Coordinates of C-alpha atoms in Angstrom, one line a residue:
M1 CA -1.1 54.4 48.8
P2 CA -4.5 53.2 47.6
E3 CA -6.4 50.8 49.8
Q4 CA -6.3 47.3 48.8
P5 CA -10.0 45.8 48.6
P6 CA -10.6 43.2 51.3
Y7 CA -9.8 39.5 50.3
E8 CA -13.1 37.7 49.6
P9 CA -12.6 33.8 49.3
E10 CA -14.5 32.1 46.5
P11 CA -17.8 30.8 47.7
R12 CA -17.9 27.0 48.3
G13 CA -20.5 24.7 48.2
P14 CA -21.5 22.4 51.0
G15 CA -18.7 20.4 52.5
G16 CA -16.2 23.0 51.1
R17 CA -16.2 21.7 47.8
P18 CA -16.0 24.1 44.7
P19 CA -19.4 25.3 42.9
E20 CA -20.8 23.3 40.3
N21 CA -19.3 25.2 37.5
R22 CA -15.7 24.9 38.9
S23 CA -13.6 21.6 39.4
I24 CA -10.3 20.6 40.8
A25 CA -7.6 19.1 38.8
G26 CA -4.3 17.6 39.9
T27 CA -1.1 19.2 38.8
G28 CA 2.1 17.0 38.0
A29 CA 3.9 18.6 41.0
G30 CA 1.2 17.0 43.4
G31 CA -0.8 20.2 44.0
A32 CA -4.2 21.3 42.6
M33 CA -5.6 23.5 40.0
D34 CA -8.9 25.3 40.0
L35 CA -10.5 24.8 36.6
A36 CA -13.9 25.3 35.0
T37 CA -15.9 22.0 34.8
S38 CA -15.6 22.1 31.1
E39 CA -12.0 22.3 31.1
A40 CA -11.5 19.5 33.5
E41 CA -13.8 17.2 31.7
T42 CA -11.7 17.9 28.6
L43 CA -8.5 16.8 30.7
E44 CA -10.0 13.8 31.9
R45 CA -11.5 12.6 28.6
R46 CA -8.3 13.1 26.5
P47 CA -6.4 10.0 27.9
T48 CA -9.4 7.9 27.6
A49 CA -9.9 8.8 23.7
A50 CA -6.2 8.3 23.3
A51 CA -6.2 4.9 25.1
G52 CA -9.5 3.7 23.1
G53 CA -8.4 4.9 19.7
R54 CA -6.9 2.4 17.1
A55 CA -3.1 2.7 16.4
R56 CA -2.4 3.3 12.6
S57 CA 0.3 1.2 11.1
L58 CA 2.1 1.6 7.8
W59 CA -0.2 -1.1 6.3
S60 CA -3.3 0.6 7.2
D61 CA -2.1 3.9 5.8
A62 CA -0.8 2.3 2.7
W63 CA -4.3 0.7 2.3
R64 CA -6.2 4.0 2.9
D65 CA -3.9 5.7 0.2
L66 CA -4.3 2.8 -2.5
R67 CA -7.9 3.0 -2.2
R68 CA -7.9 6.8 -3.0
N69 CA -5.4 6.2 -5.8
P70 CA -7.0 6.0 -9.1
V71 CA -3.9 4.3 -10.8
F72 CA -4.3 1.7 -8.3
I73 CA -8.2 1.4 -9.0
V74 CA -7.8 1.2 -12.7
S75 CA -4.7 -1.2 -12.8
G76 CA -6.2 -3.5 -10.0
L77 CA -9.4 -3.8 -12.2
V78 CA -7.5 -4.6 -15.3
I79 CA -5.6 -7.4 -13.2
L80 CA -8.7 -8.8 -11.6
F81 CA -10.1 -9.2 -15.1
L82 CA -7.0 -11.0 -16.5
V83 CA -7.3 -13.2 -13.4
V84 CA -10.9 -14.1 -14.0
I85 CA -10.7 -14.8 -17.7
S86 CA -7.4 -16.8 -17.1
L87 CA -9.4 -19.1 -14.6
W88 CA -12.4 -19.1 -16.6
P89 CA -11.8 -18.1 -20.3
S90 CA -14.9 -19.8 -21.5
L91 CA -16.7 -16.9 -20.0
I92 CA -16.0 -14.7 -22.9
A93 CA -14.8 -16.9 -25.5
S94 CA -16.4 -20.0 -27.1
G95 CA -14.7 -22.7 -28.9
S96 CA -11.1 -23.9 -28.7
P97 CA -7.9 -22.1 -29.2
L98 CA -6.6 -25.0 -31.2
Q99 CA -9.6 -25.5 -33.6
C100 CA -8.3 -23.7 -36.8
D101 CA -9.6 -23.6 -40.5
L102 CA -7.2 -23.0 -43.3
S103 CA -10.1 -21.6 -45.5
K104 CA -10.6 -18.8 -43.4
A105 CA -6.8 -17.7 -43.2
Q106 CA -6.1 -14.2 -42.8
E107 CA -9.6 -13.1 -42.8
G108 CA -10.8 -10.1 -41.0
S109 CA -13.4 -9.4 -38.2
Q110 CA -16.5 -11.3 -38.7
P111 CA -19.3 -12.7 -36.5
G112 CA -17.9 -15.3 -33.9
A113 CA -14.5 -13.9 -34.5
P114 CA -14.3 -10.1 -33.9
F115 CA -10.4 -10.3 -34.1
G116 CA -10.4 -12.1 -37.3
Y117 CA -8.2 -15.2 -38.2
D118 CA -4.5 -15.6 -38.1
G119 CA -2.4 -17.3 -40.8
Q120 CA -3.4 -20.9 -39.8
G121 CA -7.0 -19.9 -39.9
C122 CA -7.4 -19.8 -36.0
N123 CA -9.7 -17.6 -34.2
V124 CA -7.4 -14.5 -33.0
Y125 CA -10.0 -13.6 -30.1
T126 CA -10.0 -17.2 -28.8
R127 CA -6.3 -17.4 -28.7
T128 CA -5.9 -14.0 -27.4
V129 CA -8.2 -14.8 -24.5
Y130 CA -6.7 -18.3 -23.8
G131 CA -3.2 -16.6 -23.9
A132 CA -3.9 -14.7 -20.8
R133 CA -3.7 -17.8 -18.7
T134 CA -0.3 -18.7 -19.7
S135 CA 1.0 -15.2 -19.2
V136 CA -0.4 -14.8 -15.8
T137 CA 0.6 -18.3 -14.7
V138 CA 4.1 -17.4 -15.6
G139 CA 4.2 -14.2 -14.2
V140 CA 2.7 -15.1 -10.6
C141 CA 4.6 -18.4 -10.3
A142 CA 7.8 -16.8 -11.4
T143 CA 7.1 -13.7 -9.0
L144 CA 6.5 -15.8 -6.0
G145 CA 9.5 -18.1 -6.7
V146 CA 11.7 -15.3 -7.0
A147 CA 10.4 -13.3 -4.0
L148 CA 10.5 -16.4 -1.7
L149 CA 14.1 -17.6 -2.6
G150 CA 15.6 -13.8 -2.7
S151 CA 13.9 -12.7 0.4
V152 CA 15.2 -15.8 2.4
L153 CA 18.7 -15.7 1.1
G154 CA 18.9 -11.9 1.3
G155 CA 17.2 -11.8 4.7
L156 CA 19.7 -14.4 6.2
A157 CA 22.7 -12.6 4.8
G158 CA 21.6 -9.2 6.0
F159 CA 20.7 -10.7 9.4
F160 CA 23.9 -12.8 10.3
G161 CA 26.3 -10.9 7.8
G162 CA 30.0 -12.4 7.7
A163 CA 31.3 -14.8 5.4
W164 CA 27.6 -15.8 4.5
D165 CA 27.1 -12.3 3.5
S166 CA 30.3 -11.9 1.3
L167 CA 29.5 -15.2 -0.3
L168 CA 26.0 -14.2 -1.3
S169 CA 27.1 -10.7 -2.6
R170 CA 29.6 -12.3 -5.0
L171 CA 27.2 -15.0 -6.1
T172 CA 24.5 -12.3 -6.9
D173 CA 27.6 -10.3 -8.9
I174 CA 27.8 -13.5 -10.9
F175 CA 24.2 -13.8 -11.7
F176 CA 23.8 -10.3 -12.5
A177 CA 26.6 -10.6 -15.3
I178 CA 24.4 -13.2 -17.1
P179 CA 22.2 -11.4 -20.0
V180 CA 18.7 -12.7 -19.4
V181 CA 17.7 -13.3 -23.0
L182 CA 21.0 -14.8 -23.7
G183 CA 20.8 -16.9 -20.8
G184 CA 17.4 -18.0 -21.9
L185 CA 18.4 -19.0 -25.3
V186 CA 21.1 -21.1 -23.9
L187 CA 19.2 -22.8 -21.1
L188 CA 15.9 -23.2 -22.6
S189 CA 17.2 -24.5 -25.9
V190 CA 17.9 -28.0 -24.6
V191 CA 14.5 -28.2 -22.6
T192 CA 12.0 -30.5 -24.4
S193 CA 9.2 -30.0 -22.0
N194 CA 6.1 -28.0 -23.4
T195 CA 5.0 -26.7 -20.0
V196 CA 5.5 -23.5 -18.3
W197 CA 7.7 -24.9 -15.4
P198 CA 10.9 -24.8 -17.4
V199 CA 10.3 -21.0 -18.2
V200 CA 9.2 -20.4 -14.4
G201 CA 12.6 -22.2 -13.4
F202 CA 14.9 -20.1 -15.6
M203 CA 13.1 -17.0 -14.3
V204 CA 13.5 -17.7 -10.7
L205 CA 17.2 -18.8 -11.2
L206 CA 18.0 -15.6 -12.9
G207 CA 15.8 -13.3 -10.9
W208 CA 16.3 -14.1 -7.4
P209 CA 19.4 -11.6 -7.0
Q210 CA 17.5 -8.6 -7.3
I211 CA 15.1 -9.5 -4.7
S212 CA 18.0 -10.6 -2.6
R213 CA 19.8 -7.3 -2.4
I214 CA 16.5 -5.5 -1.7
A215 CA 15.8 -8.0 1.3
R216 CA 19.4 -7.8 2.4
G217 CA 19.4 -4.0 2.5
S218 CA 16.0 -3.9 4.2
V219 CA 16.9 -6.4 7.0
I220 CA 20.4 -4.4 7.7
T221 CA 18.3 -1.4 8.2
A222 CA 15.8 -3.0 10.2
K223 CA 18.1 -4.9 12.6
Q224 CA 19.7 -1.4 13.8
N225 CA 16.2 -0.3 15.3
D226 CA 15.9 0.1 19.3
Y227 CA 13.1 -2.7 19.3
V228 CA 15.4 -5.1 17.8
L229 CA 18.2 -4.4 20.4
A230 CA 15.6 -4.5 23.0
A231 CA 14.5 -8.1 21.8
R232 CA 18.2 -9.0 21.9
A233 CA 18.7 -7.7 25.4
L234 CA 15.6 -9.8 26.4
G235 CA 17.1 -12.8 25.2
A236 CA 14.8 -13.5 22.3
S237 CA 16.3 -16.2 19.6
H238 CA 17.2 -15.5 16.2
S239 CA 14.2 -17.1 14.7
R240 CA 11.8 -15.0 16.7
I241 CA 13.7 -11.8 16.3
L242 CA 13.8 -12.4 12.6
L243 CA 10.2 -13.4 11.9
R244 CA 8.5 -11.5 14.5
H245 CA 10.4 -8.1 14.5
I246 CA 12.4 -7.8 11.4
A247 CA 10.4 -9.3 8.7
P248 CA 7.3 -7.5 9.0
N249 CA 9.2 -4.2 8.7
A250 CA 11.5 -5.1 5.8
V251 CA 9.2 -6.8 3.5
A252 CA 7.6 -3.7 2.2
P253 CA 10.4 -3.1 -0.3
V254 CA 10.3 -6.6 -1.4
I255 CA 6.7 -6.3 -2.2
V256 CA 6.9 -3.3 -4.5
V257 CA 9.9 -4.7 -6.4
A258 CA 8.1 -8.1 -6.8
T259 CA 4.9 -6.3 -8.0
I260 CA 6.8 -4.4 -10.7
A261 CA 8.9 -7.3 -11.7
L262 CA 5.7 -9.4 -12.3
G263 CA 4.7 -7.4 -15.4
T264 CA 8.5 -7.9 -16.5
Y265 CA 8.4 -11.6 -16.2
I266 CA 5.2 -11.6 -18.5
A267 CA 7.0 -9.9 -21.0
L268 CA 10.0 -12.1 -20.8
E269 CA 8.0 -15.0 -21.2
A270 CA 6.6 -13.7 -24.4
T271 CA 9.8 -12.8 -25.7
L272 CA 11.4 -16.3 -25.3
S273 CA 8.2 -17.7 -26.7
Y274 CA 8.7 -15.5 -29.7
L275 CA 12.4 -16.4 -30.0
G276 CA 11.1 -20.1 -30.0
V277 CA 13.0 -21.2 -26.8
G278 CA 10.0 -20.8 -24.4
L279 CA 6.8 -22.2 -24.9
K280 CA 6.0 -24.1 -27.9
P281 CA 3.0 -25.0 -30.0
P282 CA 0.5 -26.4 -29.5
S283 CA 0.7 -24.3 -26.2
V284 CA -1.3 -20.9 -26.3
S285 CA 0.7 -17.9 -25.6
W286 CA 0.7 -14.2 -26.7
G287 CA 4.5 -14.7 -27.7
I288 CA 3.8 -17.6 -30.0
D289 CA 1.0 -15.8 -31.7
I290 CA 3.0 -12.7 -32.1
S291 CA 5.8 -14.8 -33.8
A292 CA 3.4 -16.8 -35.9
A293 CA 1.9 -13.4 -37.1
S294 CA 5.0 -11.5 -37.7
P295 CA 5.5 -12.9 -41.4
Y296 CA 1.9 -11.7 -42.4
I297 CA 1.8 -8.2 -40.7
R298 CA 1.3 -6.6 -44.1
N299 CA -1.6 -9.0 -45.3
A300 CA -3.2 -9.6 -41.8
P301 CA -1.9 -7.1 -39.3
H302 CA -4.8 -7.7 -36.9
A303 CA -3.4 -11.1 -36.1
L304 CA -0.2 -9.4 -34.7
L305 CA -1.8 -6.3 -33.1
W306 CA -4.5 -8.0 -30.8
P307 CA -2.1 -10.4 -29.0
S308 CA 0.5 -7.6 -29.0
G309 CA -1.9 -5.2 -27.6
A310 CA -3.1 -7.6 -24.9
L311 CA 0.5 -8.2 -23.7
A312 CA 1.1 -4.4 -23.5
V313 CA -1.9 -3.6 -21.5
T314 CA -1.2 -6.5 -19.1
V315 CA 2.3 -5.5 -18.6
L316 CA 1.3 -1.7 -18.2
A317 CA -1.3 -2.8 -15.7
F318 CA 1.3 -4.6 -13.4
I319 CA 3.7 -1.8 -13.6
M320 CA 1.2 1.0 -12.6
L321 CA 0.1 -1.5 -9.7
G322 CA 3.7 -1.7 -8.6
D323 CA 4.2 1.9 -8.9
A324 CA 0.9 2.8 -6.9
V325 CA 2.0 0.3 -4.1
R326 CA 5.3 1.9 -3.9
D327 CA 4.1 5.2 -3.3
A328 CA 1.9 4.0 -0.7
L329 CA 4.5 2.0 1.3
D330 CA 7.3 4.8 1.0
P331 CA 6.9 6.7 4.2
R332 CA 9.1 9.6 2.5
L333 CA 6.3 10.2 0.0
R334 CA 3.9 11.1 2.7

């Protein structure tokens, strides 16, 4: 047999320590492993970097995706512009939307009236700009009311279940059976107020069942997670579990549906105003202007096209925003 070379121990530094380019790293079994210095430093730095890093949440990931989504950017800019002109319409429109001159009825574009005049001699451009205030106000207020009422009722039903859940389910079925436009014709025809609040109240009354079902399903899914069961085992109260653990993890679907529904409520307000049961003159609304311009569509189509175009762009912007938010908050699309 060939002779084995004599065993030569690895040179050690002063005090029996390994040389400068070597290091001793502990193992999980309580022993030691001889590593190069660079490898040992890597093992030592990894836990530190992991501990110092920021945890990524659903909302941070969603915001990062939204900032990179051109659909969100375009729709957000359009909505921002609509909000600005709703708050300060005089920034881009001079004069009053109620100031009309019959001598200029159905005239086309001219200086001071780039959109022309309608059948009553009113400036179509000024009325289109001021009509954004009504539409945005109705859409935002109706969405907030629907989201709040539907989330509370649906969340409580999904969390407690039992008879309350069964009662709410049958009640939502009843409201789903009511046609929205027909219900508006019946309920708003007896209202004499000329403000936006009856229209907003009607939308909240018939719109909350959809959000309620979404919130109920999200709460039922969230309350089965391990962290909720752990909170129950630790003796957390119902209010703490619902507000601290379930609501933050169940609100994403509600936000998505409410954002898309906002554009629908704006279109519904214009439809009810067009039919004469929503807002009424002298209120300024795109639906009122479309209804007033319909008889003159052959002689003055501009009076109909501009408010209709503004309504279509507004509804499309909110629907696109809702689609972008849905894609960003849906983990299955990642």
